Structures are given as C-alpha cells and as structure tokens.
Coordinates of C-alpha atoms and ligand atoms in Angstrom, one line a residue:
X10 CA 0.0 0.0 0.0
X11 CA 1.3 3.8 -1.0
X12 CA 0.8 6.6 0.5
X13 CA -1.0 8.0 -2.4
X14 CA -3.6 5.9 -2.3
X15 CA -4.1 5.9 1.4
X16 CA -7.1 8.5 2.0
X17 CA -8.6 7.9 -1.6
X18 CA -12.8 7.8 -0.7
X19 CA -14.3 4.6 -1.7
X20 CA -15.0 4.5 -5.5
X21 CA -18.3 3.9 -7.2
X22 CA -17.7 0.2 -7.6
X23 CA -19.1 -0.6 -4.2
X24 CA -20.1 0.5 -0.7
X25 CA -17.4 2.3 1.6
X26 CA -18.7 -0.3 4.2
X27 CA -19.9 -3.4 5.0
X28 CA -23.9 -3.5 5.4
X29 CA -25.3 -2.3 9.0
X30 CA -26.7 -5.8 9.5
X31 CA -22.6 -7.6 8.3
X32 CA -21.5 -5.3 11.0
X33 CA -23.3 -6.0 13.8
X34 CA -22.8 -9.8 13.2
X35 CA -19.2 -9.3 12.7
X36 CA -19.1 -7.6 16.3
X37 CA -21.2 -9.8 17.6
X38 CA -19.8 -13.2 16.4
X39 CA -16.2 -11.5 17.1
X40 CA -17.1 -11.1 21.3
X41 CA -19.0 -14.1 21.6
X42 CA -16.5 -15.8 19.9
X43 CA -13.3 -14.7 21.8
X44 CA -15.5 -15.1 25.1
X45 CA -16.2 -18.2 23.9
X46 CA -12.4 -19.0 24.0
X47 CA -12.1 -18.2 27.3
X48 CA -14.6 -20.2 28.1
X49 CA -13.2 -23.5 26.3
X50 CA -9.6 -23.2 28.3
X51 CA -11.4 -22.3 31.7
X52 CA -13.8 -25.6 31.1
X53 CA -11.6 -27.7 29.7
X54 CA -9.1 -27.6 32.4
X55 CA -11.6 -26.5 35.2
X56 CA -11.3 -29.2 38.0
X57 CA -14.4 -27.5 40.0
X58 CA -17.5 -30.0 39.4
X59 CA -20.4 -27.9 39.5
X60 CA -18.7 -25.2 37.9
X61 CA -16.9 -26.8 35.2
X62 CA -20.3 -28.2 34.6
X63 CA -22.4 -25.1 34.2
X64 CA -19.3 -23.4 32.1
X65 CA -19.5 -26.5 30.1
X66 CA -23.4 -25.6 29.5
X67 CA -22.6 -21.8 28.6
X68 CA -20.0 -22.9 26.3
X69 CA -22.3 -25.0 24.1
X70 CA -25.0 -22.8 24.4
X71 CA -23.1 -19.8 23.2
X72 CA -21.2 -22.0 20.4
X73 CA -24.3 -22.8 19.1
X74 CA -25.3 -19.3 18.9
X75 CA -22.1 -18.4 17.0
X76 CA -23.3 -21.4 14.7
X77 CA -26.4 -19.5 14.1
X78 CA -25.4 -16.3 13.6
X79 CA -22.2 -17.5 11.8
X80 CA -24.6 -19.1 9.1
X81 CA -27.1 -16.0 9.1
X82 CA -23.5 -13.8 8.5
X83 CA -23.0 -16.3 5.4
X84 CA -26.2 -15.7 3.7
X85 CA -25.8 -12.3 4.0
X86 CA -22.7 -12.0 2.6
X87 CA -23.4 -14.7 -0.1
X88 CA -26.7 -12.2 -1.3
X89 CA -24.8 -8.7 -0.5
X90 CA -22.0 -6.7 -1.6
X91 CA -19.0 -6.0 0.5
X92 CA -16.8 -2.8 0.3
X93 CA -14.0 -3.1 -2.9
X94 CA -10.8 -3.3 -1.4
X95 CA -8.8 -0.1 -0.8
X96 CA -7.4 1.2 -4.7
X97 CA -3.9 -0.2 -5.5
X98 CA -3.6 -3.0 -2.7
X99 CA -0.9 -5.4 -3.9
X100 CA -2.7 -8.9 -4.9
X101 CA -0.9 -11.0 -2.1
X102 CA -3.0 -8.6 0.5
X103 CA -6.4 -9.0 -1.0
X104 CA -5.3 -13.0 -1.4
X105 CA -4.3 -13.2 1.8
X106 CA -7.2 -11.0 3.6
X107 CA -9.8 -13.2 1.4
X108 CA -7.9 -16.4 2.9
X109 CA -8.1 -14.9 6.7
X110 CA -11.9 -14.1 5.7
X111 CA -12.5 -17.5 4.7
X112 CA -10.7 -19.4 7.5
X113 CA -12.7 -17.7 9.7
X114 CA -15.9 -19.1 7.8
X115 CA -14.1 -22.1 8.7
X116 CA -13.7 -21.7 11.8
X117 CA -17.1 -19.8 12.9
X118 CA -18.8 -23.1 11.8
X119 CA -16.1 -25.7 12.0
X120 CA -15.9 -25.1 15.5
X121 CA -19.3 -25.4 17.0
X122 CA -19.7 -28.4 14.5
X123 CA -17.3 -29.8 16.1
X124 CA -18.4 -29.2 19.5
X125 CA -21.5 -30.4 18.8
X126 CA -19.9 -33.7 17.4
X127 CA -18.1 -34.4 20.8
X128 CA -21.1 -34.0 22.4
X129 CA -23.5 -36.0 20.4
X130 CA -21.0 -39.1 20.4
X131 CA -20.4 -39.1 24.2
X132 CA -20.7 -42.4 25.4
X133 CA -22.7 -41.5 27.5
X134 CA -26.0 -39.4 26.0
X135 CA -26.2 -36.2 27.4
X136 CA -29.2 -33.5 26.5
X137 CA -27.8 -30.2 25.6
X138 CA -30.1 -27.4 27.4
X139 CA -29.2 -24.1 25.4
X140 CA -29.1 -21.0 28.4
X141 CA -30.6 -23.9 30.6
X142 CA -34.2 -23.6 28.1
X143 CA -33.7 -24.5 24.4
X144 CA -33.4 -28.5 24.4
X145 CA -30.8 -28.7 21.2
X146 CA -30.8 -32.2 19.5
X147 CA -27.7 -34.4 19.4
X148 CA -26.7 -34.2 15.5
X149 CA -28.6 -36.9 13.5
X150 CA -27.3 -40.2 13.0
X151 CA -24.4 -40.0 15.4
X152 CA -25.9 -41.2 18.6
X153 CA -27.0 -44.2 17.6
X154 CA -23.8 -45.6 15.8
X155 CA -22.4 -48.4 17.3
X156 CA -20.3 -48.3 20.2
X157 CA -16.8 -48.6 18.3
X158 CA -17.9 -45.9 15.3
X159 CA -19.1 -43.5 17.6
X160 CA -15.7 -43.4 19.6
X161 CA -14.2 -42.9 16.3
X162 CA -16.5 -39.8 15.6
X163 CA -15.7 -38.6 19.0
X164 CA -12.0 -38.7 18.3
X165 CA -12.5 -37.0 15.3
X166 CA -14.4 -34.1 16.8
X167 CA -12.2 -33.7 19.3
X168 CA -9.0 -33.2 17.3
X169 CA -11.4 -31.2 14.8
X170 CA -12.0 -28.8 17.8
X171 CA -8.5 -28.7 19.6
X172 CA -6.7 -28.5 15.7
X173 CA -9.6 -25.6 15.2
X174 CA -9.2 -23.6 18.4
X175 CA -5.3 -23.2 17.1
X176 CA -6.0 -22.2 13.9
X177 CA -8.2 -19.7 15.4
X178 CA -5.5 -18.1 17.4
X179 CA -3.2 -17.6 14.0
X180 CA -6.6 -16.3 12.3
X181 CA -6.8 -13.9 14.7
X182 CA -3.3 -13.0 15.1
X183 CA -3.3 -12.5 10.9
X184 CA -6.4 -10.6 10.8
X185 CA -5.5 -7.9 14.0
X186 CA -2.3 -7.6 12.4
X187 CA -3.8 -6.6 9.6
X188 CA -6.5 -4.4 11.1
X189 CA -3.5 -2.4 12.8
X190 CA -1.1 -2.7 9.6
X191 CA -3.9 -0.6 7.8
X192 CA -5.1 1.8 10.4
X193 CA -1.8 2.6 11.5
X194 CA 0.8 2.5 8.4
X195 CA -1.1 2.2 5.5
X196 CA -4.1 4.6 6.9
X197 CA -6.7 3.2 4.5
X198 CA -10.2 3.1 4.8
X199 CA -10.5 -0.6 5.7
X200 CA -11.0 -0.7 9.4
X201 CA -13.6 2.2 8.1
X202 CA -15.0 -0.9 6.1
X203 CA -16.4 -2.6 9.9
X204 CA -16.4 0.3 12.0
X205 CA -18.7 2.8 10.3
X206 CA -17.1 6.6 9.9
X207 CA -13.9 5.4 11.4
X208 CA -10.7 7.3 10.1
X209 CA -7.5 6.2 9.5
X210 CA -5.1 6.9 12.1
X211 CA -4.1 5.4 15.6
X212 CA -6.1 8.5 17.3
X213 CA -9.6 6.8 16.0
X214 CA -11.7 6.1 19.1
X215 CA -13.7 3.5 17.3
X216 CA -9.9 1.8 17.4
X217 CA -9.8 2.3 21.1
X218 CA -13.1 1.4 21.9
X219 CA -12.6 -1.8 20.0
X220 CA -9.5 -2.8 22.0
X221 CA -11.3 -1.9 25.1
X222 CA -14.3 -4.0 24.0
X223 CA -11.8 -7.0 23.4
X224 CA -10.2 -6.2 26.3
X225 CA -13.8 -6.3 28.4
X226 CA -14.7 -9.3 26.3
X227 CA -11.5 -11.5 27.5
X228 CA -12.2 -9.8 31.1
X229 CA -15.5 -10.9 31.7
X230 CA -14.6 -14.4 30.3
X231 CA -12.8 -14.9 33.3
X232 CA -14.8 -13.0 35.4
X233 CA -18.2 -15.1 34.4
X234 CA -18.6 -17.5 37.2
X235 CA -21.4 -19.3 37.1
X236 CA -25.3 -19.0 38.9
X237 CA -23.1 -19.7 42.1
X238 CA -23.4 -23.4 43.5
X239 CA -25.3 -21.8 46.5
X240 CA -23.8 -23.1 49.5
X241 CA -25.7 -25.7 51.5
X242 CA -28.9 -23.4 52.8
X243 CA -31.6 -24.1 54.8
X244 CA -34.9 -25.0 53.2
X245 CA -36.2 -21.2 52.2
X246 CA -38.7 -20.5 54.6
X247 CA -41.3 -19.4 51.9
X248 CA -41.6 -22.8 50.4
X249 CA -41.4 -25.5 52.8
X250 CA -42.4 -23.6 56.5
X251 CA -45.7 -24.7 55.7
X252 CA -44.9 -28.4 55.0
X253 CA -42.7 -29.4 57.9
X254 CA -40.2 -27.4 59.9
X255 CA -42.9 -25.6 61.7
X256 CA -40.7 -24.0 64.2
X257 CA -40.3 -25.0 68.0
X258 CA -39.8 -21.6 69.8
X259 CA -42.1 -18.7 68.0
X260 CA -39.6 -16.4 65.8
X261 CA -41.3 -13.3 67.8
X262 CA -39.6 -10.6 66.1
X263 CA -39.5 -12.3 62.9
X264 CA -42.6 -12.3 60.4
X265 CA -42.9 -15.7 60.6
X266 CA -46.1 -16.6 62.7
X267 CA -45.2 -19.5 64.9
X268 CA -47.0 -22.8 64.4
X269 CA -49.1 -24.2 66.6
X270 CA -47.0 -26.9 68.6
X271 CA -50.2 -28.5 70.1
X272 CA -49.2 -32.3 68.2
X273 CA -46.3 -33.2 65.8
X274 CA -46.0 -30.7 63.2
X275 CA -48.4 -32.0 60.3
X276 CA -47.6 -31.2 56.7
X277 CA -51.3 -30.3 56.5
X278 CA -51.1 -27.5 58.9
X279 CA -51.5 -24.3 56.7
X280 CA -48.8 -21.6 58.2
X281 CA -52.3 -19.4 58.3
X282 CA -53.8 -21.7 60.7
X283 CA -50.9 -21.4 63.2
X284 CA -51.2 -17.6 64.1
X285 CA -51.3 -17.7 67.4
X286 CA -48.6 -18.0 69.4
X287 CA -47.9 -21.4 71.5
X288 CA -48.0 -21.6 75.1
X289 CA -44.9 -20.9 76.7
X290 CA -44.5 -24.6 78.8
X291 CA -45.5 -26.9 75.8
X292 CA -43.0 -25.6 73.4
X293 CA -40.0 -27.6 75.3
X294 CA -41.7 -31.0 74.3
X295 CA -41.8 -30.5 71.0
X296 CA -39.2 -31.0 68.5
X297 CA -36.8 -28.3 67.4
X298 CA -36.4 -26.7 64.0
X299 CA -33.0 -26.6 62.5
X300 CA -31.4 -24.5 60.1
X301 CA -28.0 -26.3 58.1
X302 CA -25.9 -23.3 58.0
X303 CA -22.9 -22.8 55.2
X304 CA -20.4 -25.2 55.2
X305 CA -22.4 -28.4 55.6
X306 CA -21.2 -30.7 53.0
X307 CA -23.0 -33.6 51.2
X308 CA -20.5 -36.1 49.7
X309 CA -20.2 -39.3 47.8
X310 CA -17.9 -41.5 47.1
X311 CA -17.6 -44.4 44.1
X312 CA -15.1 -46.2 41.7
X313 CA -14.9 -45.8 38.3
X314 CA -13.1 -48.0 36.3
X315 CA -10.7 -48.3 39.3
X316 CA -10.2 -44.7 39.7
X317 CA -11.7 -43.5 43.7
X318 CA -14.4 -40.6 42.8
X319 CA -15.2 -37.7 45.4
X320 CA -18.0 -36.3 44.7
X321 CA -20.3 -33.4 45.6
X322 CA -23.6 -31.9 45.7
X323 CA -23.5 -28.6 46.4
X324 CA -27.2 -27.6 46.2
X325 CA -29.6 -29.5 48.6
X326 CA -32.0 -28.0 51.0
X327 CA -32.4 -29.8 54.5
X328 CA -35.6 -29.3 56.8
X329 CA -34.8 -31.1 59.6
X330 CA -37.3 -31.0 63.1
X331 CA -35.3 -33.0 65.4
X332 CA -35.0 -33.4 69.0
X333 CA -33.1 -36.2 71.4
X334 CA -35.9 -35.6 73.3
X335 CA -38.9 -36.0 71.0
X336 CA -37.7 -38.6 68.7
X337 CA -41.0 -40.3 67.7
X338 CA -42.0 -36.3 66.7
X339 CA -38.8 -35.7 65.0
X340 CA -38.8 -35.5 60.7
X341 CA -36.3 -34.9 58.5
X342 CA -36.0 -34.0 54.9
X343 CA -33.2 -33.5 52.6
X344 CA -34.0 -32.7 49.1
X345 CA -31.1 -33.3 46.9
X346 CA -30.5 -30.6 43.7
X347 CA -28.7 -33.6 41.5
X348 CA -27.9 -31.7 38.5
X349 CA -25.1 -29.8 41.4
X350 CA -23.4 -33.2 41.8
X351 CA -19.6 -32.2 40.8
X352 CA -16.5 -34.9 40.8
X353 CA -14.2 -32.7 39.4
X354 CA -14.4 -33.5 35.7
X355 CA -16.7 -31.7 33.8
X356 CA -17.1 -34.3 31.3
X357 CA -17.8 -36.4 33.9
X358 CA -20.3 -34.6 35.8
X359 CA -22.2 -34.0 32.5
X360 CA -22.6 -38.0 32.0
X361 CA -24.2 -37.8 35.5
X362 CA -26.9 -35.4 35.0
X363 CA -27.6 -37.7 31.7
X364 CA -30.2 -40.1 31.4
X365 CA -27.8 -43.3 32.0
X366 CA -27.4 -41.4 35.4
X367 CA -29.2 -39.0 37.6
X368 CA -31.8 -38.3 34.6
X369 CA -31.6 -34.8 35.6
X370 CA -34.4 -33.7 33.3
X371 CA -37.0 -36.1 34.8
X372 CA -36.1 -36.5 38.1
X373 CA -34.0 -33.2 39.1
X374 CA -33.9 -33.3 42.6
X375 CA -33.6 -37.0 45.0
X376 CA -35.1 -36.6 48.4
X377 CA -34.4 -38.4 52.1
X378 CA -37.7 -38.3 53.7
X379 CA -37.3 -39.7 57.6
X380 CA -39.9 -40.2 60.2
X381 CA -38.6 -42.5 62.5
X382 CA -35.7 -42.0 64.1
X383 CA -33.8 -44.5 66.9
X384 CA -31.4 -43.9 69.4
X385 CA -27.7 -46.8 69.1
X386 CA -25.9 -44.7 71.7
X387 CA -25.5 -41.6 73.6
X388 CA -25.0 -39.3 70.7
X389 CA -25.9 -41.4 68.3
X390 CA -28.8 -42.4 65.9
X391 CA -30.3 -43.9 62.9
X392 CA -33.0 -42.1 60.8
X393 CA -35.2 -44.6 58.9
X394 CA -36.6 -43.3 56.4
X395 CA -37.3 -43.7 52.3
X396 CA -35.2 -42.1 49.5
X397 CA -36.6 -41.2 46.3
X398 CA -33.8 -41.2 43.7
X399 CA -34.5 -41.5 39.6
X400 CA -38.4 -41.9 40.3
X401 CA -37.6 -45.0 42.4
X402 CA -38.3 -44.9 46.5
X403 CA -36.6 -47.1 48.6
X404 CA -36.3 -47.5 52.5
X405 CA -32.4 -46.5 53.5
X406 CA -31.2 -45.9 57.2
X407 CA -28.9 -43.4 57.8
X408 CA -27.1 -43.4 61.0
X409 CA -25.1 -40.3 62.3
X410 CA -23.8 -38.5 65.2
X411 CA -24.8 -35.8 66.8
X412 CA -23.5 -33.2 69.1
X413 CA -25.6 -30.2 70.6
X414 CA -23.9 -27.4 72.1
X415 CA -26.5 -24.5 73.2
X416 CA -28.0 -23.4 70.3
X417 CA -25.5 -25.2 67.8
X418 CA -25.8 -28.8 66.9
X419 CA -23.3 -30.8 64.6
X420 CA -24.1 -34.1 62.9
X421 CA -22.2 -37.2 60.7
X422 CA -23.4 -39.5 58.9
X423 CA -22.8 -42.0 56.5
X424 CA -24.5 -44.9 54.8
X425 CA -23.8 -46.9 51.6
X426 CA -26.5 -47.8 49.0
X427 CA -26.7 -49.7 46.1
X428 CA -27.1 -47.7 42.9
X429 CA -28.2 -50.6 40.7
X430 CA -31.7 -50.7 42.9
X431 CA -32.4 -46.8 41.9
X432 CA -31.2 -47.7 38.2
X433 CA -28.2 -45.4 38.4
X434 CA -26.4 -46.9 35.4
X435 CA -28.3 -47.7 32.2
X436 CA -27.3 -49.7 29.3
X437 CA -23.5 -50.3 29.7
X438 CA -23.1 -48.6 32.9
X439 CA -26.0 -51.2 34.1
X440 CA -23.2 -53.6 35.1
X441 CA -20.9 -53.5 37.9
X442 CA -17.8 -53.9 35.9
X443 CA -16.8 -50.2 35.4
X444 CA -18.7 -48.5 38.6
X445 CA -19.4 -51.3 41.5
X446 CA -23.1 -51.2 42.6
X447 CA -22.0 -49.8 46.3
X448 CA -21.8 -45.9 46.5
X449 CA -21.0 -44.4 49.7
X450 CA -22.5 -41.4 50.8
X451 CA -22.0 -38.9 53.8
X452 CA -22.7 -35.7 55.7
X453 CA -21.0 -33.4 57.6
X454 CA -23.4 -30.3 59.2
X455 CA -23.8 -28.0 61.1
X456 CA -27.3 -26.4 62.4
X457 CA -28.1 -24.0 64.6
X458 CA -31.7 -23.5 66.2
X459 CA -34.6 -21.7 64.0
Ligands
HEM505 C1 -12.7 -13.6 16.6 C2 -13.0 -12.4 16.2 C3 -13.2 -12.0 14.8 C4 -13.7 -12.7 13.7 C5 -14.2 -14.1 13.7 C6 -13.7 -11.8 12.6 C7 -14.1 -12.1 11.3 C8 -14.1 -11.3 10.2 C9 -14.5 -11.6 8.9 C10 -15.0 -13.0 8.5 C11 -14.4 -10.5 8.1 C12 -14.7 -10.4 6.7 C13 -16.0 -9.7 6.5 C14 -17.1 -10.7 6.6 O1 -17.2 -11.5 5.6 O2 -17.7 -10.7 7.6 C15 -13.9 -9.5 9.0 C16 -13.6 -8.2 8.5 C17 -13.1 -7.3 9.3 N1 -12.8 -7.4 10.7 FE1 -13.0 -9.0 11.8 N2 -13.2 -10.6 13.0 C18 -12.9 -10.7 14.3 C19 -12.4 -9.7 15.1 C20 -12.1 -8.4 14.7 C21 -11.6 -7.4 15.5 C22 -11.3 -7.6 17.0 C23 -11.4 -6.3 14.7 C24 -10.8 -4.9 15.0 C25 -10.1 -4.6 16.0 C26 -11.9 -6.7 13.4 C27 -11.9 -5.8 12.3 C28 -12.3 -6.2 11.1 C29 -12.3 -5.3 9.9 C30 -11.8 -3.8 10.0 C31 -12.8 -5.9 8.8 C32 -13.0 -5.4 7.4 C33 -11.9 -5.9 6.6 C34 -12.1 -5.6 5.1 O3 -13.0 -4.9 4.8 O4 -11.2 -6.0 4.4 N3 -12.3 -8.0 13.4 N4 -13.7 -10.0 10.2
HEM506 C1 -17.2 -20.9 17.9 C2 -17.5 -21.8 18.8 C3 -16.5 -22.5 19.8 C4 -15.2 -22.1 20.2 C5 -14.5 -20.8 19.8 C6 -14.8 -23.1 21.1 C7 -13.6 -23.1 21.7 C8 -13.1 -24.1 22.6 C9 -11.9 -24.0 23.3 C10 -10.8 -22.9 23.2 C11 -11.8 -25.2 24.0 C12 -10.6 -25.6 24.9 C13 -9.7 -26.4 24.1 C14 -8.4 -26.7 24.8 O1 -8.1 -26.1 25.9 O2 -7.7 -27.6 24.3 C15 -13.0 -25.9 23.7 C16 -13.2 -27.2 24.3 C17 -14.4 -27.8 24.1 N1 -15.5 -27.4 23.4 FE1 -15.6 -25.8 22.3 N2 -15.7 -24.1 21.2 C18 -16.8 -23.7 20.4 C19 -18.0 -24.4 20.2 C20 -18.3 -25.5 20.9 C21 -19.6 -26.2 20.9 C22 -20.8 -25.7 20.1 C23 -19.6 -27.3 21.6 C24 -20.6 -28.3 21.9 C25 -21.8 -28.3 21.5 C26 -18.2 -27.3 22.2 C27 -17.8 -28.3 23.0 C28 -16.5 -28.4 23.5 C29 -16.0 -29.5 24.3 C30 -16.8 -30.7 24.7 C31 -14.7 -29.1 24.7 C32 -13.8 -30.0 25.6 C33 -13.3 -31.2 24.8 C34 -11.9 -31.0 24.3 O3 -11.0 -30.6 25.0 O4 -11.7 -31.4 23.1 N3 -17.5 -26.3 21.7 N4 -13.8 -25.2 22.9

C-alpha cells in the first residue's frame, strides 16, 4: 500500500462499508466468539465440578449461537456486496485477507460443528439445554452408531476442535495484524470498512473502543462464574415452613407466625392456621427446627473403572425437626438438587446429569424423607426413612452423630446404598464392571436453632 492511495474515498464500484446488518454480526460473532475461547480453556481444564459443569453448559450454548449467527452472516454476505478493497492494494493482501476471511468461515462453523460432534458421540447421552431452556438435538445419525464408530466420531471431533481452536488463534493474530497494519501504516479506509465513519489513524476512538471492547470481552470471560453453586442453605422459609419445619420456639420478632405446637408438626397444617402463638410450657416438648448453616457438605464417594471418585452436591436444602428428646416427633428432609453433583471432571459430571445417570431432566432433585428416628448410643442415631432417587423410592437408614452445644448442633453421617436398585447406570453402565453397585454417601453439618 502507497501513501498516495491511502485516504482515496471509496469508488463507485461498491459500498465504503460493509452493510449495518454484516456489521453487527461481525461484532457480535467476534465477542461471543473470543468469550467463547475463554470459556473453552477455563472448562476444559476447570477441576471444580459444578462449575466446570455449568461453564460446560454456557460454552455449548453460546457455540451454538455463533453457529447461528455465523450461518445467518453467510447468507448475508453470499446475497450482499461488500466494500472493494482499498485502490492499488498489492494482490498477495487481497489474497491473503480473502484467505483470513474465509478461515474464519471455517472456523465460525467448524468449531461449534465440532463441538457439537463431541457431544453428540459421548458415550454416554447427554441432553444439551441451550441457556438452561432450548433443548438442542444431538446431530442426527451420530448417537445411535455403534459403540466402536461413535468413539471414532468422538475422536474426530475432538482433534477437529483442539486443531480448530489453534488455527483460530493464528486467524486472529493475521487478521488484528492486519486491522493495525492498515489503520496505522497504510491509513486506509478498511477498518472504516467494519467500523462505520472510522478514520484512519491510531487517534480513531472506534480503534480504542474496540480494544477496550476486546479487552472487556477477555475480562469478563474470566470474570463469568457461574449462577453460584449456592452453599448448602436451609430450606427457604417461603416454600417449605408450611410443610414441615414448623418452628419449636415462636420467631417473635421475625414475620414468621409461629405454628401451633399443640401435636407433631403436620404437613397439612396451613402456616395461616398457626397464628397464634404457642404456650410458653409446651414448646420444650416438641421438636426443634434446624437451620443447616454454610459449610455443611453432602459427599459421595464411588469407583470408576478403578479410579476412587469424590464427589459433591453442592445444592440440597435440608428441613430437619429434630430433638433427642422427641424422637418419635422428629422429621427430616433433605431434598437433593442432583444436576449440582460435581467430581471434578466436567465431562464427567455431565454424564451424571444424563439419562444413564441421575436423569436430571425427569427427576431433578432425590429426596431423604425420615420419620422414624432410633437412638444406638449416647450421641448417636439412625433415621429410617425412604429415598426417592430416579423416580424410584426405597427405604435406606442413615445413622449419624450428633453433638448439641447451646443453640448449635453438629451431625455425621454415612451410609452406603446400592445404585443398581435406583437404576443409576443404564445400558453399559448397568453392570458392575466399570462403577461397583455400592456408592458411599456422607454428611458433615452443622445447624443452629430456627
Ligand atoms: C474472533 C474475532 C473475529 C472474527 C471471527 C472476525 C471475522 C471477520 C470476517 C469473516 C471478516 C470479513 C468480512 C465478513 O465477511 O464478515 C472480517 C472483517 C473485518 N474485521 Fe473482523 N473478525 C474478528 C475480530 C475483529 C476485531 C477484534 C477487529 C478490530 C479490532 C476486526 C476488524 C475487522 C475489519 C476492519 C474488517 C473489514 C476488513 C475488510 O473490509 O477488508 N475484526 N472480520
Ligand atoms: C465458535 C465456537 C467455539 C469455540 C471458539 C470453542 C472453543 C473451545 C476451546 C478454546 C476449547 C478448549 C480447548 C483446549 O483447551 O484444548 C474448547 C473445548 C471444548 N468445546 Fe468448544 N468451542 C466452540 C463451540 C463448541 C460447541 C458448540 C460445543 C458443543 C456443542 C463445544 C464443546 C466443547 C467441548 C466438549 C470441549 C472440551 C473437549 C476437548 O477438550 O476437546 N464447543 N472449545
């Protein structure tokens, strides 16, 4: 490029920039797509179970997108006219700008192909849920190859992706080059070309704003951390007060009317019929409302082809009305959020959630209902109760300890069940070979009085 052809206006034989609509895809598919990167490095080498998991969600959902609006940008350019290149630009620059162009064609679709590839030859079949609502099919045919041709697809996409995401990074490298070769030495129109009414020069704010804009983009990549795992909470007041915890000492201050402590606290009794307040001397009998504060952990434990798994759940609600002294009153119930089960792997803790697994789209949460509760020792006890896991209830005791100090109590538990009987593990994973039947699960909490 000369100088005197820098700050020539664009001729007659085309537009001086790309269409409004080309524009605002090119922006758009440019962030999502360099977010998107992030993304990919932050899940691929995320050892934080629930989190790699939900990244792991985002990451296809917003690849698809770039799919989408990658094809849309296609069209449009295949049906409009772009901007002639700048007057007297030397062939190998229009070859090579039209080869950047078109690897990135490449890419923009190659890569969420790809992706979606991986995902639809999993061995294990796992439902993608675009932005956790838009169920996106697995691509056709693959699925339901056989077990051997499927792997082979799934090595394929993966080295399509990983070979992709590299030729990505010298795409961009090429084409930023280029962006700064013209604005800065050559101070042509072309960055004019995507950023409408931009001039040449390095004092153009559209420049500056689009550095900022990439540099915000790679920012909030790492920034984005997922709806948070929430901590172990108590049951939220609003939508299980009414069923069981109905609280042992009134919460005056609080809004909270207290409920009537008259019998053992009845799922039936409607918060509205517990307004007034209990007499003073009967509350002691009854049994106490707990609240699991932060901290409390839920764990299990398995093998997997050898390999010792720890494993997580991070969201699960517990409503627990327990007292040493009013065991034949007490009730406990822990409601399990099984799509938060995290082992570390994100690949892994997608197969979980899949319908081999947890089945996380029919049966979302498992819960530990327990009635009956016996006394083994001083400080210790077994709740009896039923666990409904993958639509399938079955009685399971759960003994623990259980310390109370004041106001404060701490419990452990732990208690081994056999996944087969809940059909956790379809098909392949059916048989004991790869994950044995016997899963270990335990509790660590700590509660203090409602
Ligand atoms: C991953 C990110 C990006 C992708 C995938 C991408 C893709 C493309 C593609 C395919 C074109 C050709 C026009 C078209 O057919 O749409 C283009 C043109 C352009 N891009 Fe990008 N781009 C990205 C990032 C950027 C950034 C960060 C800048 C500026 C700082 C930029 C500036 C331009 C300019 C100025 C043109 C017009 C070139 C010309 O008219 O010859 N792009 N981009
Ligand atoms: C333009 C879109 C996409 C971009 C830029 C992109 C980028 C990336 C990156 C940078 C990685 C990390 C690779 C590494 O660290 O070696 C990655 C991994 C991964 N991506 Fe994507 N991706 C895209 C679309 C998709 C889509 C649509 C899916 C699924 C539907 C997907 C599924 C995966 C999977 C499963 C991995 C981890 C597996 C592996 O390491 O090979 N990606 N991606």
């Amino acid at each position: 490029m000369t100088a005197e052809t820098l700050s020539k206006p664009a001729s007659a034989a085309g537009p001086v920039r790309y269409s409004t609509v080309a524009i605002i895809l090119h922006w758009l598919i440019a962030a999502a797509l360099i977010f998107q990167v992030i993304l990919g490095w932050r899940a691929d080498d995320g050892p934080k179970g629930a989190e790699t998991f939900a990244l792991f969600q985002l990451h296809k959902s917003i690849g698809i997108t770039i799919l989408v609006l990658s094809v849309a940008r296609l069209l449009w350019k295949l049906t409009h006219k772009s901007p002639p290149a700048p007057a007297g630009q030397p062939t190998w620059e229009k070859i090579a700008a039209s080869a950047v162009h078109v690897g990135f064609y490449v890419i923009m679709i190659g890569l969420p192909l790809t992706g979606w590839i991986i995902v639809s030859t999993s061995r294990i079949n796992i439902p993608t849920i675009l932005f956790g609502a838009i169920p996106w099919p697995h691509l056709p045919g693959l699925p339901e190859l056989a077990a051997g041709a499927k792997d082979a697809w799934n090595n394929i996409g993966h080295l399509g992706h990983g070979l992709l995401v590299k030729f990505t990074y010298v795409l961009l490298a090429l084409h930023l080059g280029a962006v700064a070769k013209h604005q800065i030495l050559d101070r042509d129109e072309v960055f004019g070309h995507m950023a409408a009414g931009a001039k040449p020069g390095i004092k153009e704010p559209r420049l500056w704003l689009a550095a900022a804009g990439f540099a915000a983009v790679v920012a909030a990549g790492y920034l984005y951390t997922p709806a948070k795992a929430k901590a172990p909470q108590p049951a939220p007041a609003e939508s299980s007060a009414d069923e069981l915890a109905l609280p042992e000492e009134a919460p005056a201050a609080a809004a909270a009317p207290a409920a009537t402590p008259a019998g053992p606290a009845t799922p039936a009794a409607p918060a509205e019929t517990a307004e007034a307040a209990p007499p003073a001397d009967s509350v002691l009998k009854d049994p106490v409302a707990w609240a699991v504060q932060k901290g409390s952990h839920l764990d299990f434990n398995l093998a997997w082809a050898d390999t010792p798994i720890q494993g997580r759940f991070s969201r699960w609600t517990a409503d627990i009305l327990f007292s040493p002294e009013a065991l034949d009153r007490s009730k406990l119930t822990v409601s399990i959020d099984l799509a938060s089960a995290g082992t570390g792997d994100g690949q892994r803790d997608e197969s979980l959630q899949g319908p081999d697994f947890f089945n996380t789209s029919a049966n979302p949460k498992a819960t530990f209902t327990a009635s009956k509760f016996r006394k083994t020792a001083e400080g210790r006890y077994v709740a009896d109760g039923t666990l409904d896991l993958r639509g399938v209830k079955k009685p399971l005791s759960l003994p623990f300890s259980l310390k109370i100090d004041g106001d404060t109590a701490t419990a452990r538990g732990v208690t081994t069940l056999d996944r087969t009987a809940f059909g956790v593990g379809q098909g392949e994973w059916a048989s004991t070979d790869q994950i044995p039947a016997k899963i270990k699960v335990s509790f660590a909490l700590t509660a203090k009085k409602k």
